[in-house]
Coordinates of C-alpha atoms in Angstrom, one line a residue:
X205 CA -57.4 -92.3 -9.3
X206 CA -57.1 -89.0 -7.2
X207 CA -59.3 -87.4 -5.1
X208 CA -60.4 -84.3 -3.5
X209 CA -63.6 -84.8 -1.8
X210 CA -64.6 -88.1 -1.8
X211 CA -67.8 -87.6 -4.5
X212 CA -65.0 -85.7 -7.2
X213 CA -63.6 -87.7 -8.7
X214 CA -60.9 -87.8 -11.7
X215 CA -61.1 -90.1 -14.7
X216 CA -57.6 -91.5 -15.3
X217 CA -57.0 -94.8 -17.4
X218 CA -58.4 -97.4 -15.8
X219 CA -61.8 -95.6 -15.0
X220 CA -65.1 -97.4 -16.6
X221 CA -67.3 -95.0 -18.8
X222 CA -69.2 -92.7 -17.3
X223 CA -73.1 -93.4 -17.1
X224 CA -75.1 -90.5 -18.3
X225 CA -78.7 -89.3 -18.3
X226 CA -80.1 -87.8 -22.0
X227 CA -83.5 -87.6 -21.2
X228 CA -85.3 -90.8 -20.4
X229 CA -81.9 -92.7 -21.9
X230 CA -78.6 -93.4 -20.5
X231 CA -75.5 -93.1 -22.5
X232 CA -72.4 -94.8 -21.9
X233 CA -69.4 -91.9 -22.2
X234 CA -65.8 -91.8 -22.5
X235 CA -64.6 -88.6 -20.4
X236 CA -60.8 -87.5 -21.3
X237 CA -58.1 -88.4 -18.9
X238 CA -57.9 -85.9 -16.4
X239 CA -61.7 -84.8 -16.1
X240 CA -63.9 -84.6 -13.2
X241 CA -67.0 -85.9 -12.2
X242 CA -69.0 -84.9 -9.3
X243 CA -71.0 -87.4 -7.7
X244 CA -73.8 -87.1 -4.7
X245 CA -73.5 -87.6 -1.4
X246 CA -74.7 -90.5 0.1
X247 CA -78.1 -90.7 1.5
X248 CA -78.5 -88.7 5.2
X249 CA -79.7 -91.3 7.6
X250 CA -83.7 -91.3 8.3
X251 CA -84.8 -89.6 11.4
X252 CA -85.4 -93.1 13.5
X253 CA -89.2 -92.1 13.9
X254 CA -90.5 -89.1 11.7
X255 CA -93.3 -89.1 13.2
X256 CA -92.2 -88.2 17.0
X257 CA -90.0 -86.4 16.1
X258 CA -93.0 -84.1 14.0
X259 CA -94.5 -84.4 17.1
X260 CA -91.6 -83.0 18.7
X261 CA -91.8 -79.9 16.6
X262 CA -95.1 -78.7 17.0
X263 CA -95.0 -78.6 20.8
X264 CA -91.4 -77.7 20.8
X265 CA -91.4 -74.5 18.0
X266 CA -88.8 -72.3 16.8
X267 CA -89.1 -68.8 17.7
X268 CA -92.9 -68.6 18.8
X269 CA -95.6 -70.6 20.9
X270 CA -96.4 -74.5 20.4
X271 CA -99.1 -74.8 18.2
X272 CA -101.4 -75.9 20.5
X273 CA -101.2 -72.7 22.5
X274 CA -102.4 -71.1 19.3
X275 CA -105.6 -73.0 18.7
X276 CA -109.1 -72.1 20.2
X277 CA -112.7 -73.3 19.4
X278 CA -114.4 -71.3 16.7
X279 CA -111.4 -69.9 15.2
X280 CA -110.7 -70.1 11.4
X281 CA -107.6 -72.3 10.4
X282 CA -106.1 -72.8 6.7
X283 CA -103.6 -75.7 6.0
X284 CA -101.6 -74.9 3.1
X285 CA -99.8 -77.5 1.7
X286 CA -97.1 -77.7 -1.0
X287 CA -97.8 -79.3 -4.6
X288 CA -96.2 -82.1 -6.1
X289 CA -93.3 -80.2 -7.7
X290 CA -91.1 -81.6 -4.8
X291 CA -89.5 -84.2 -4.6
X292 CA -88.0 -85.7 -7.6
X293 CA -90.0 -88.7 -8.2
X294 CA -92.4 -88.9 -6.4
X295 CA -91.8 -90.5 -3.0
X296 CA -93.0 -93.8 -1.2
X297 CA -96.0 -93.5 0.7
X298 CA -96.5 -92.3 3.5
X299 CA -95.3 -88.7 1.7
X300 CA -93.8 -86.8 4.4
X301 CA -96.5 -84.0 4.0
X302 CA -98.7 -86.9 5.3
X303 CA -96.8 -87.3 8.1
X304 CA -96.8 -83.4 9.2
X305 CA -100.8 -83.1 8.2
X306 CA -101.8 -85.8 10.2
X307 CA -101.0 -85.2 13.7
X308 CA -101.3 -81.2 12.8
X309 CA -105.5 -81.9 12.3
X310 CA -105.2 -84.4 15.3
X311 CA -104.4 -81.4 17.4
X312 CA -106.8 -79.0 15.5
X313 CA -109.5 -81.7 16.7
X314 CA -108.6 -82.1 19.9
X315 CA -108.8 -78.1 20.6
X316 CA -112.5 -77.4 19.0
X317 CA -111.0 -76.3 15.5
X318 CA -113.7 -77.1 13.2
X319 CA -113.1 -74.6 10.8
X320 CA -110.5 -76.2 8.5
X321 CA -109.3 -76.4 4.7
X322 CA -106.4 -77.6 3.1
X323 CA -105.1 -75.7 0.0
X324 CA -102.5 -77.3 -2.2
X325 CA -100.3 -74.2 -2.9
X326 CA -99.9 -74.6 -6.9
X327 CA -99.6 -71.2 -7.7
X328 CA -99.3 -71.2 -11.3
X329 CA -98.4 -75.0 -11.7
X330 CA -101.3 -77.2 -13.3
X331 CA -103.5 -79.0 -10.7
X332 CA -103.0 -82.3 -8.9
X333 CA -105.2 -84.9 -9.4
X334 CA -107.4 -86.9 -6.7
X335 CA -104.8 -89.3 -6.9
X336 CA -102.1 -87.4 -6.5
X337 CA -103.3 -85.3 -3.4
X338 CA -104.2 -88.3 -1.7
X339 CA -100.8 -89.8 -2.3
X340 CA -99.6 -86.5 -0.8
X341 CA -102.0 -86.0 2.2
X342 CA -103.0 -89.9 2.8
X343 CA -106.2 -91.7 2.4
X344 CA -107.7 -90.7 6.0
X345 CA -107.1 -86.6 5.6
X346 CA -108.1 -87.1 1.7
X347 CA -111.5 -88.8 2.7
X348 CA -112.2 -86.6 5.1
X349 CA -111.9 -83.0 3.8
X350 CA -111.6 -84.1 -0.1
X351 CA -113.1 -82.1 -2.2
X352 CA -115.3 -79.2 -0.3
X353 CA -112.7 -78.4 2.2
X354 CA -109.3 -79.7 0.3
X355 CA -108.6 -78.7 -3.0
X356 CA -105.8 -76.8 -5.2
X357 CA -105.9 -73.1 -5.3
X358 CA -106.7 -71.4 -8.4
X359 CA -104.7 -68.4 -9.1
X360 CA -107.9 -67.2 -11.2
X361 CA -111.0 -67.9 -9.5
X362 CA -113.1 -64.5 -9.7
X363 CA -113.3 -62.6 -6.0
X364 CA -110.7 -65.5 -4.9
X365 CA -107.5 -63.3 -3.8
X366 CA -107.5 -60.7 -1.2
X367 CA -104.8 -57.6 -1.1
X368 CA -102.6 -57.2 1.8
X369 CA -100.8 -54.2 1.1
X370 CA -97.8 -53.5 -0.8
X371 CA -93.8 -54.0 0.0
X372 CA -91.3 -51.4 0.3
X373 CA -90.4 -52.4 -3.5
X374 CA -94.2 -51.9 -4.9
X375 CA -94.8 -55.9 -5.3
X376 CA -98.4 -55.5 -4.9
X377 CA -99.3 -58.5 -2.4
X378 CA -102.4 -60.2 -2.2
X379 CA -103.0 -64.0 -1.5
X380 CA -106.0 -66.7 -1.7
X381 CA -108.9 -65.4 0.0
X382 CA -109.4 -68.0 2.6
X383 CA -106.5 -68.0 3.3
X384 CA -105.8 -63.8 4.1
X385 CA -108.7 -64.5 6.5
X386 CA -107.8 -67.3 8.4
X387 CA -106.9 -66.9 12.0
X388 CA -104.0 -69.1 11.1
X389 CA -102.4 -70.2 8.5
X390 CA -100.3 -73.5 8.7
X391 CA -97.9 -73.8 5.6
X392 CA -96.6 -77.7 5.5
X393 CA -93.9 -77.2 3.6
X394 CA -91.0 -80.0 2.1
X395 CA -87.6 -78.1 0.9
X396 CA -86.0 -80.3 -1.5
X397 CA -83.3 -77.5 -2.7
X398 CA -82.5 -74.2 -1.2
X399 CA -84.7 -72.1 -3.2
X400 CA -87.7 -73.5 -1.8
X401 CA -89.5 -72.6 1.5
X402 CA -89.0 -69.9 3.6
X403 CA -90.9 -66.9 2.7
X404 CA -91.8 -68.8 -0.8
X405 CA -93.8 -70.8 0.5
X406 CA -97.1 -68.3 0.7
X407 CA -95.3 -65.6 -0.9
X408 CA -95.4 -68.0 -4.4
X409 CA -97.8 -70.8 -3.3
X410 CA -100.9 -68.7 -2.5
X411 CA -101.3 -66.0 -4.8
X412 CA -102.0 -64.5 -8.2
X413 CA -100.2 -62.8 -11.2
X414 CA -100.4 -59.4 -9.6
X415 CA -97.8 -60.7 -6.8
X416 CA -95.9 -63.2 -9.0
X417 CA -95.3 -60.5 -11.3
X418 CA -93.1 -58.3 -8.8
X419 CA -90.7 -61.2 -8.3
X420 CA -90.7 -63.5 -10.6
X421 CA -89.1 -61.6 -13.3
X422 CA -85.9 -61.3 -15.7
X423 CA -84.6 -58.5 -13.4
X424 CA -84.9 -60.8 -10.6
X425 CA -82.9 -63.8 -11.8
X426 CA -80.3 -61.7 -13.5
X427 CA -79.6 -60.1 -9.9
X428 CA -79.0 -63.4 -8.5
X429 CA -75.7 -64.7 -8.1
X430 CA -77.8 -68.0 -7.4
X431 CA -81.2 -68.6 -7.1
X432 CA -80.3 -71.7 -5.1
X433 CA -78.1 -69.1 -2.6
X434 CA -80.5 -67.0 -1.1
X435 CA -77.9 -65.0 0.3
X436 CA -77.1 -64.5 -2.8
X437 CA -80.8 -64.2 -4.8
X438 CA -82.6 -61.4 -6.0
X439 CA -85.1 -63.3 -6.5
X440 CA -85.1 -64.7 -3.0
X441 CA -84.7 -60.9 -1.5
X442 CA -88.2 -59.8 -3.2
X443 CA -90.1 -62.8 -2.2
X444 CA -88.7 -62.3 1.5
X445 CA -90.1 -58.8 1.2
X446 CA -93.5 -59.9 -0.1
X447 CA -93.4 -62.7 2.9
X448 CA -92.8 -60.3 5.7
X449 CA -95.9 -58.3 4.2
X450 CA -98.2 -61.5 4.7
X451 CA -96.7 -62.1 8.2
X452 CA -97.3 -59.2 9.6
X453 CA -101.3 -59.2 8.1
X454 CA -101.7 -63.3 9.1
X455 CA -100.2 -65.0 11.7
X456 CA -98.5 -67.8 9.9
X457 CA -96.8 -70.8 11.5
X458 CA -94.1 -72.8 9.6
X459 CA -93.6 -76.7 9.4
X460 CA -90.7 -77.7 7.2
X461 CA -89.4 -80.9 6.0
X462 CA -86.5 -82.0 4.4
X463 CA -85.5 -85.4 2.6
X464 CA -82.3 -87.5 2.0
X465 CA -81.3 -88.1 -1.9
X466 CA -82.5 -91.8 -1.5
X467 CA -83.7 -91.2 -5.3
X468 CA -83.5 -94.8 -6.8
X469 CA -85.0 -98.4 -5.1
X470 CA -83.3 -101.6 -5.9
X471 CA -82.4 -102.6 -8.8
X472 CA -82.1 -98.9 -9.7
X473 CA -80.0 -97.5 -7.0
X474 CA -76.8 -98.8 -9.2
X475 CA -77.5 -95.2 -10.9
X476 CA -76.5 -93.6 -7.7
X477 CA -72.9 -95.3 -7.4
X478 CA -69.6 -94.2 -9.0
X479 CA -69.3 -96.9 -12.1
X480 CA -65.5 -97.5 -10.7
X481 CA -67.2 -98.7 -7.6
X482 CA -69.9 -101.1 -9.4
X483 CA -69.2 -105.0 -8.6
X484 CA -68.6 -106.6 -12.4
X485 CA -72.6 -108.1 -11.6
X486 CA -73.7 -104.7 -11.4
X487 CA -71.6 -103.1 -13.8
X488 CA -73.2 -106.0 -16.3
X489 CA -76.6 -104.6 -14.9
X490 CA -76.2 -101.2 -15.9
X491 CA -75.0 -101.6 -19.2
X492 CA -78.3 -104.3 -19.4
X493 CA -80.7 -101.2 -18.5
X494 CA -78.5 -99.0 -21.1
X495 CA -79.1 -101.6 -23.8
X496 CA -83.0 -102.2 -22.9
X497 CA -83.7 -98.7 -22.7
X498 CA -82.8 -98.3 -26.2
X499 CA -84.7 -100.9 -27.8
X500 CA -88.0 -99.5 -25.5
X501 CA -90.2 -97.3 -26.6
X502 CA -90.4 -93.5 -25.0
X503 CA -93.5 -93.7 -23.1
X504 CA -92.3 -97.2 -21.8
X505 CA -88.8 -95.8 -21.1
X506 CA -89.7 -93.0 -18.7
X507 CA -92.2 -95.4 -17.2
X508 CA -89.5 -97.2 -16.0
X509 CA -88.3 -94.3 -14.0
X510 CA -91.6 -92.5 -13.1
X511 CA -93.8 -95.4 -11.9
X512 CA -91.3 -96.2 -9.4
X513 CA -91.8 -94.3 -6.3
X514 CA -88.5 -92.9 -4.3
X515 CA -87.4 -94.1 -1.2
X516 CA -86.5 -90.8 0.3
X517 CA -87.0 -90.6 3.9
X518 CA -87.4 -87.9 6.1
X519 CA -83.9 -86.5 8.1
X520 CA -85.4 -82.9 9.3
X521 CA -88.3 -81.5 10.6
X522 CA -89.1 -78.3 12.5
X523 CA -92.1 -76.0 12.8
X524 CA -92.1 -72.6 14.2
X525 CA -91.7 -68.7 13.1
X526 CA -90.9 -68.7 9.2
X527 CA -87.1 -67.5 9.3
X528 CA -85.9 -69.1 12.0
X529 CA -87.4 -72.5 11.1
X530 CA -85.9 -72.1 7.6
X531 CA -82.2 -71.1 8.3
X532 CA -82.3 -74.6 10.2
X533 CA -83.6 -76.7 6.8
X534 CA -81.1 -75.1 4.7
X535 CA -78.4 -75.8 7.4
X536 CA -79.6 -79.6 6.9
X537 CA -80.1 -79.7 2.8
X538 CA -76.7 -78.1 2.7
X539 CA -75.4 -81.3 4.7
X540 CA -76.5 -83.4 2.2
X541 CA -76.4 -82.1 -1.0
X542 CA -73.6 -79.6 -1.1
X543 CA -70.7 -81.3 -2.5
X544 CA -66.5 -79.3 -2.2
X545 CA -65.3 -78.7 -5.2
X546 CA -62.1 -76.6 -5.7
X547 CA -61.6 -74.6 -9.0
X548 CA -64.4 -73.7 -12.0
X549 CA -63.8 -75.5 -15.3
X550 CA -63.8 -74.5 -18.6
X551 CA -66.3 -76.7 -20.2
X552 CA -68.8 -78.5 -17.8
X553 CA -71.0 -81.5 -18.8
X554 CA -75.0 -81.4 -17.4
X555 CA -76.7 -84.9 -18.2
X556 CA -80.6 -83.6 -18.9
X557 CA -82.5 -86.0 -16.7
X558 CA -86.1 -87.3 -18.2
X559 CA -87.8 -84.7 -15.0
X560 CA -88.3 -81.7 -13.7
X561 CA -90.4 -80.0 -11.5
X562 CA -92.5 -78.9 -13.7
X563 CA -93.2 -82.5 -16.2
X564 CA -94.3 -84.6 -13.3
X565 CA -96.2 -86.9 -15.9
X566 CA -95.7 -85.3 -18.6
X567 CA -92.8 -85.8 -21.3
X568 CA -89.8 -82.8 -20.3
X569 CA -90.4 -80.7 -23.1
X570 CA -87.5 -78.4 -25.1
X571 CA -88.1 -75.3 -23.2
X572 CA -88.0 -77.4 -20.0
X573 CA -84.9 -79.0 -21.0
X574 CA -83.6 -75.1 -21.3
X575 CA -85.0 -74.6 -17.7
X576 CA -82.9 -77.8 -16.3
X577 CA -79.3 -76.6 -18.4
X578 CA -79.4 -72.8 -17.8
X579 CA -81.5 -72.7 -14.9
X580 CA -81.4 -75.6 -12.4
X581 CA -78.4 -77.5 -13.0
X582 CA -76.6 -74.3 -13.6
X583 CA -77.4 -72.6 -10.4
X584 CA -76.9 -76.0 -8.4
X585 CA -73.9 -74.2 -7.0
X586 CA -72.9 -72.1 -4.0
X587 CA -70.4 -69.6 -4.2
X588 CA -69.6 -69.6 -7.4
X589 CA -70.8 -71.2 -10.5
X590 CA -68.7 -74.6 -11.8
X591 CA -68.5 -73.0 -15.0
X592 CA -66.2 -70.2 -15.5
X593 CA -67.5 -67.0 -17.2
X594 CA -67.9 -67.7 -20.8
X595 CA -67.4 -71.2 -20.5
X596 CA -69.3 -74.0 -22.6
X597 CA -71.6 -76.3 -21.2
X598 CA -72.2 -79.4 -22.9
X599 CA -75.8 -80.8 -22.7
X600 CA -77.2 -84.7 -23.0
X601 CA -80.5 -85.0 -24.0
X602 CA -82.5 -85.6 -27.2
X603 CA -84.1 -82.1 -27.4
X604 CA -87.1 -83.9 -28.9
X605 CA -89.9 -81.2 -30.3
X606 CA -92.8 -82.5 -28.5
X607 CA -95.3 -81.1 -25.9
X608 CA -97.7 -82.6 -23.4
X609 CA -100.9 -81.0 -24.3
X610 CA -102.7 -81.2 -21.3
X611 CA -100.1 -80.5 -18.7
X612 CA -98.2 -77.9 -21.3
X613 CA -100.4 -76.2 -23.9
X614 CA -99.5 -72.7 -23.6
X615 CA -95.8 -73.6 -23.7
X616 CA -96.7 -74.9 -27.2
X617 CA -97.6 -71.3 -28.2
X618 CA -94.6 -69.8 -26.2
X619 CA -91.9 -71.6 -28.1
X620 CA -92.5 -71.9 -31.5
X621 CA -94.1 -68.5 -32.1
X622 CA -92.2 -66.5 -29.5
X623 CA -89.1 -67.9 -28.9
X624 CA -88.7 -67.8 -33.0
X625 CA -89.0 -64.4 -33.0
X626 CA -86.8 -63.5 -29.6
X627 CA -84.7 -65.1 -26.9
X628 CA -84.1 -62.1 -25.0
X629 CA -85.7 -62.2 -22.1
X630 CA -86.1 -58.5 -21.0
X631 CA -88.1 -57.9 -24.8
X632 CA -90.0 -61.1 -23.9
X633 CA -91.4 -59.7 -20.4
X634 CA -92.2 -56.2 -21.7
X635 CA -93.8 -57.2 -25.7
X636 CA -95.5 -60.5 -24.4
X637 CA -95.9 -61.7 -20.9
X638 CA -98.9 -60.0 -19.6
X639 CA -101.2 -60.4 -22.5
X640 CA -100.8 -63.9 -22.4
X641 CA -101.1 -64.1 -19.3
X642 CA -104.5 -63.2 -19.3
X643 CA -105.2 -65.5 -22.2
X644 CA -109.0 -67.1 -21.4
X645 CA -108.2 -70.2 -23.3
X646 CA -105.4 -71.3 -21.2
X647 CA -106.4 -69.8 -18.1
X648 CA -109.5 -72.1 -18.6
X649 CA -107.5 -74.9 -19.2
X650 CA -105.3 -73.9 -16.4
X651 CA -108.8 -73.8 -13.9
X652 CA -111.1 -76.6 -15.1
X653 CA -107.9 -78.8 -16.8
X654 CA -104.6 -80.2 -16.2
X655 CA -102.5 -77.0 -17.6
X656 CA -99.9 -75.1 -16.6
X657 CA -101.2 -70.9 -16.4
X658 CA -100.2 -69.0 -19.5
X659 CA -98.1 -66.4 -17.6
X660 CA -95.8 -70.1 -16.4
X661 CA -93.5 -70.3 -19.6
X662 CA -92.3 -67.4 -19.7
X663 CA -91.2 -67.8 -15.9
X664 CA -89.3 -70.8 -17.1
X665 CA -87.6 -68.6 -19.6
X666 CA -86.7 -66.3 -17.1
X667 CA -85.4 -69.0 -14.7
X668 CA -82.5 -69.5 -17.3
X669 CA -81.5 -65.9 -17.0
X670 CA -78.2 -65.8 -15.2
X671 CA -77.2 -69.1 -17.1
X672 CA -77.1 -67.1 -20.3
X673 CA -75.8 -64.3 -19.0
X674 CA -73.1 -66.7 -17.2
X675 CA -72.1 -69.4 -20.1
X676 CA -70.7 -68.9 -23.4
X677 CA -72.0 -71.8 -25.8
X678 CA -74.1 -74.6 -25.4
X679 CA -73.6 -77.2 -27.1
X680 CA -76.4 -80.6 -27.4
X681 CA -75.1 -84.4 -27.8
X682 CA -77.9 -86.8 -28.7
X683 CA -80.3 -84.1 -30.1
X684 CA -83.1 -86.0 -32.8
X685 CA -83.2 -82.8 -34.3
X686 CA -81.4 -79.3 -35.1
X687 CA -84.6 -76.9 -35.1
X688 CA -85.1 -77.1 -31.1
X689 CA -81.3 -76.5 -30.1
X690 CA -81.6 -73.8 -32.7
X691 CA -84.8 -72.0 -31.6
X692 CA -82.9 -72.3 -28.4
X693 CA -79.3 -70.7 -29.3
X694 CA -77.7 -73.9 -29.1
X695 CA -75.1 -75.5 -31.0
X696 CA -75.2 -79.8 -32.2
X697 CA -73.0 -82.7 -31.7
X698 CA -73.2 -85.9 -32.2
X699 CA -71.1 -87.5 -29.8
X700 CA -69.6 -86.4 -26.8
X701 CA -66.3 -86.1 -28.4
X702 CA -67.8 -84.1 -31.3
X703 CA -68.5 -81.8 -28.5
X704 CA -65.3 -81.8 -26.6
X705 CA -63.4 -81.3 -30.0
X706 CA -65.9 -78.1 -30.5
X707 CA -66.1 -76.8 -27.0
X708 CA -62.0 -76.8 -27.3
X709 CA -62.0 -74.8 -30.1
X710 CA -63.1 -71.1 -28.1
X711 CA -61.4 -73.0 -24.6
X712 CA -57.8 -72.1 -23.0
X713 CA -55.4 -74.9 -23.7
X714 CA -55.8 -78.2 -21.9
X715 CA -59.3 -77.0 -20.4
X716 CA -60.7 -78.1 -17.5
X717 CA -63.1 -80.3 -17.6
X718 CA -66.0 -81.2 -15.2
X719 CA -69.0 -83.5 -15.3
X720 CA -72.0 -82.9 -12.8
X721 CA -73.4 -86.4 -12.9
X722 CA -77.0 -86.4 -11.6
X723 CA -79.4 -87.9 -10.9
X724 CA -79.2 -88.4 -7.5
X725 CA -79.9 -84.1 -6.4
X726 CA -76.0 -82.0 -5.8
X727 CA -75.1 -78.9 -5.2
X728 CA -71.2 -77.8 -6.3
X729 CA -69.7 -75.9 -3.2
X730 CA -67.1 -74.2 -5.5
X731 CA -63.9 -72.7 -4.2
X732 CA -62.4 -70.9 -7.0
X733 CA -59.1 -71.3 -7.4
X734 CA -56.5 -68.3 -7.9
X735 CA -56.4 -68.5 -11.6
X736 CA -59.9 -68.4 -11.8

């Protein structure tokens, strides 16, 4: 079997199936002779103690003052903290937002601050529960500031937002009220890919539709070579400006954290392994899980994923003036998740996981599974996409049509009556999105509920943008129905060599062929090759 990095790896004769995700499912697939398969990096080693070396961060900044030289008695100090979107599951307790928040109130204590609250930064994503936030923040800051002076922010509450001023590019900026007039705001941040923190941290995390609006848009994400690059990011360009803006109005100091891809526990951490490298006990193990997991029920089969918490540990911290401190994480998620890979290919294959950041407990419904294929897994790539321009990208997943109601009920709505009327994205933003957006029903489910804000499916939408611009057709294996790949442009298999046999059909001859096998988290470093 040859190699070019060490996680590519191509399937020759001898190679075992490969191991796919299709939703909360695994699938055991036959890839051709002669196609890759990207694998992720091992797990970075753990810093040996997190919690000095936090420590370490706050009285040793990047580009400003220690914290402590910041704090006086009497002054007015928000933590902002971010929400549960990150990481993928869930991770062991402690959470290493724990870790930062806990010696950050220590110090707050010991220098008079009295005048403290903690603000999960959910923007438009649905609440977190008790539960969750004291999983997040641990039992002793939870039972201390829970719920008068720790709570989520609400994107809606009447009088809640105060305006800044507005960037260079008219994003009219205005951000959670306590927060604009704090003395200092602390943003605890954990960046589990590259197009999180930085200037998105209280340039998404803290404010309202008026500010959302300006960048997260269509435009945006078609002007993005990847939003995961934000060299390379419209999207990241606008929220930078809007971040300056709120630095230069609040004095804002950083703390970011990042993770290793330490995804599965025992006995799961088999999924993490290249199925050539599996001892014959563990290879029998797998194909156990496979079997079981079709005989389970759905609710009992993502269970089996969700209920078990991650082992990531943390392998960065660092606190300090908000650009500085985040060209450092980036330097650091890059060393773990970016992954060589020489040439594009013609056809790639993305196994649809059962998660995303935006089902955490909730079922990954058809217009997140769009979100995943065109937007995440799609743009899990630095300098150039795996697929080449007009390629086809084969998808795993069941495409199931079903919605959480709670978490999701605006997405209901959002599919089946807009989606059957338009995919384009641009007509979408101008006919729809700021009508519902102001819809009192979900906005009230969105405030007092579980739900998602109206104006957040159509974001998703837009997050697919350069995908569909990018790839030529996309075609499903393992769908349980043909109206949700449909209402979604996409084309049916069913089986994986169904879909080959198709994708062929508009490919060059002999195509390249490339599988991006996650879960755990990768990015494709792609160096096109000259025929590219």
């Amino acid at each position: 079997m040859s190699t070019e990095h060490p996680c590519v790896i191509t399937i020759d004769k001898r190679s075992r199936p490969r191991v796919l995700f299709s939703g909360d499912q695994l699938v055991e697939v036959d890839l051709p002779v002669g196609s890759r398969v990207i694998y992720a990096k091992k797990p970075k080693a753990a810093l040996r103690d997190p919690d000095a070396a936090t420590r370490y961060a706050l009285h040793h900044p990047m580009g400003t003052e220690p914290l402590y030289a910041k704090l006086r008695p009497g002054m007015r100090v928000t933590i902002a903290i971010d929400d549960l979107s990150m990481p993928l599951p869930a991770m062991k307790a402690p959470d290493v937002r724990q870790r930062v928040i806990e010696p950050v109130v220590e110090l707050l204590d010991q220098h008079g601050v009295d005048d403290v609250e903690l603000i999960i930064a959910t923007a438009f994503h649905r609440p977190m529960t008790e539960k969750e936030i004291k999983h997040t923040v641990g039992r002793k800051t939870f039972d201390r500031f829970w719920p008068e002076r720790l709570y989520n922010h609400d994107a809606e509450r009447p009088g809640g937002l105060t305006h800044l001023g507005t960037t260079e590019d008219g994003i009219e900026v205005e951000i959670n009220s306590r927060a604009a007039s704090s003395d200092l705001i602390i943003y605890v941040n954990l960046t589990f890919v590259p197009m999180n923190g930085g200037h998105k941290s209280v340039g998404t995390g803290l404010v309202g539709y008026r500010t959302l609006q300006g960048h997260h848009t269509p435009y945006s994400i078609r002007e993005s070579g990847s939003y995961m690059e934000p060299a390379r990011s419209g999207l990241s360009k606008r929220m930078e400006r809007v971040g300056k803006l709120i630095n230069s109005k609040v004095e804002v100091f950083t703390i970011e954290t990042t993770v290793n891809n330490r995804m599965f526990d025992r006995p799961l951490d088999i999924l993490a392994k290249n199925e050539d490298d599996l001892s014959d006990g563990e290879w029998k193990l797998l194909r156990g899980l496979v079997k079981t997991l079709k005989v389970l029920p759905q609710p009992a089969r993502q269970a089996i994923f969700e209920k078990v918490p991650a082992p990531y540990e943390m392998i960065a911290v660092n606190a300090g003036e908000t650009e500085t401190v985040h060209a450092e994480t980036l330097r650091v998620v890059h060393q773990q998740l970016s992954v060589p890979v020489t040439g594009q290919s013609d056809i790639v294959v993305f196994p649809i996981p059962y998660i995303s950041p935006y089902n955490v407990g909730a079922f990954l419904n058809p217009l997140l599974v769009s979100v995943m294929a065109e937007g995440y897994l799609h743009n899990l790539h630095r300098n150039a996409p795996l697929l080449k321009k007009g390629g086809t990208m084969i998808i795993m997943h069941p495409c199931s049509d079903k919605f959480d109601r709670e978490q999701h009920p605006a997405y209901v709505e959002f599919f089946h009556r807009f989606l059957t009327q338009t995919r384009d994205a641009e007509e979408l933003h101008k006919k729809y999105e700021r009508e519902f957006a102001k819809n009192p029903s979900y906005i009230q489910l969105y405030r007092s509920g579980k739900a998602y804000h109206p104006a957040h499916p159509f974001y998703m939408w837009y997050w697919g943008e350069n995908g569909r611009q990018h790839r030529g057709r996309v075609i499903v294996v393992g769908a349980d129905n043909e109206y949700v790949p449909g209402v979604l442009g996409y084309e049916t298999a069913s089986t994986m060599a169904e879909a080959l046999r198709m994708a062929k059909e508009t490919a060059p001859k002999d195509p390249d062929i490339t599988c991006f096998r996650i879960c755990p988290l990768l990015m494709a470093d792609v160096t096109p090759s000259p025929e590219d």
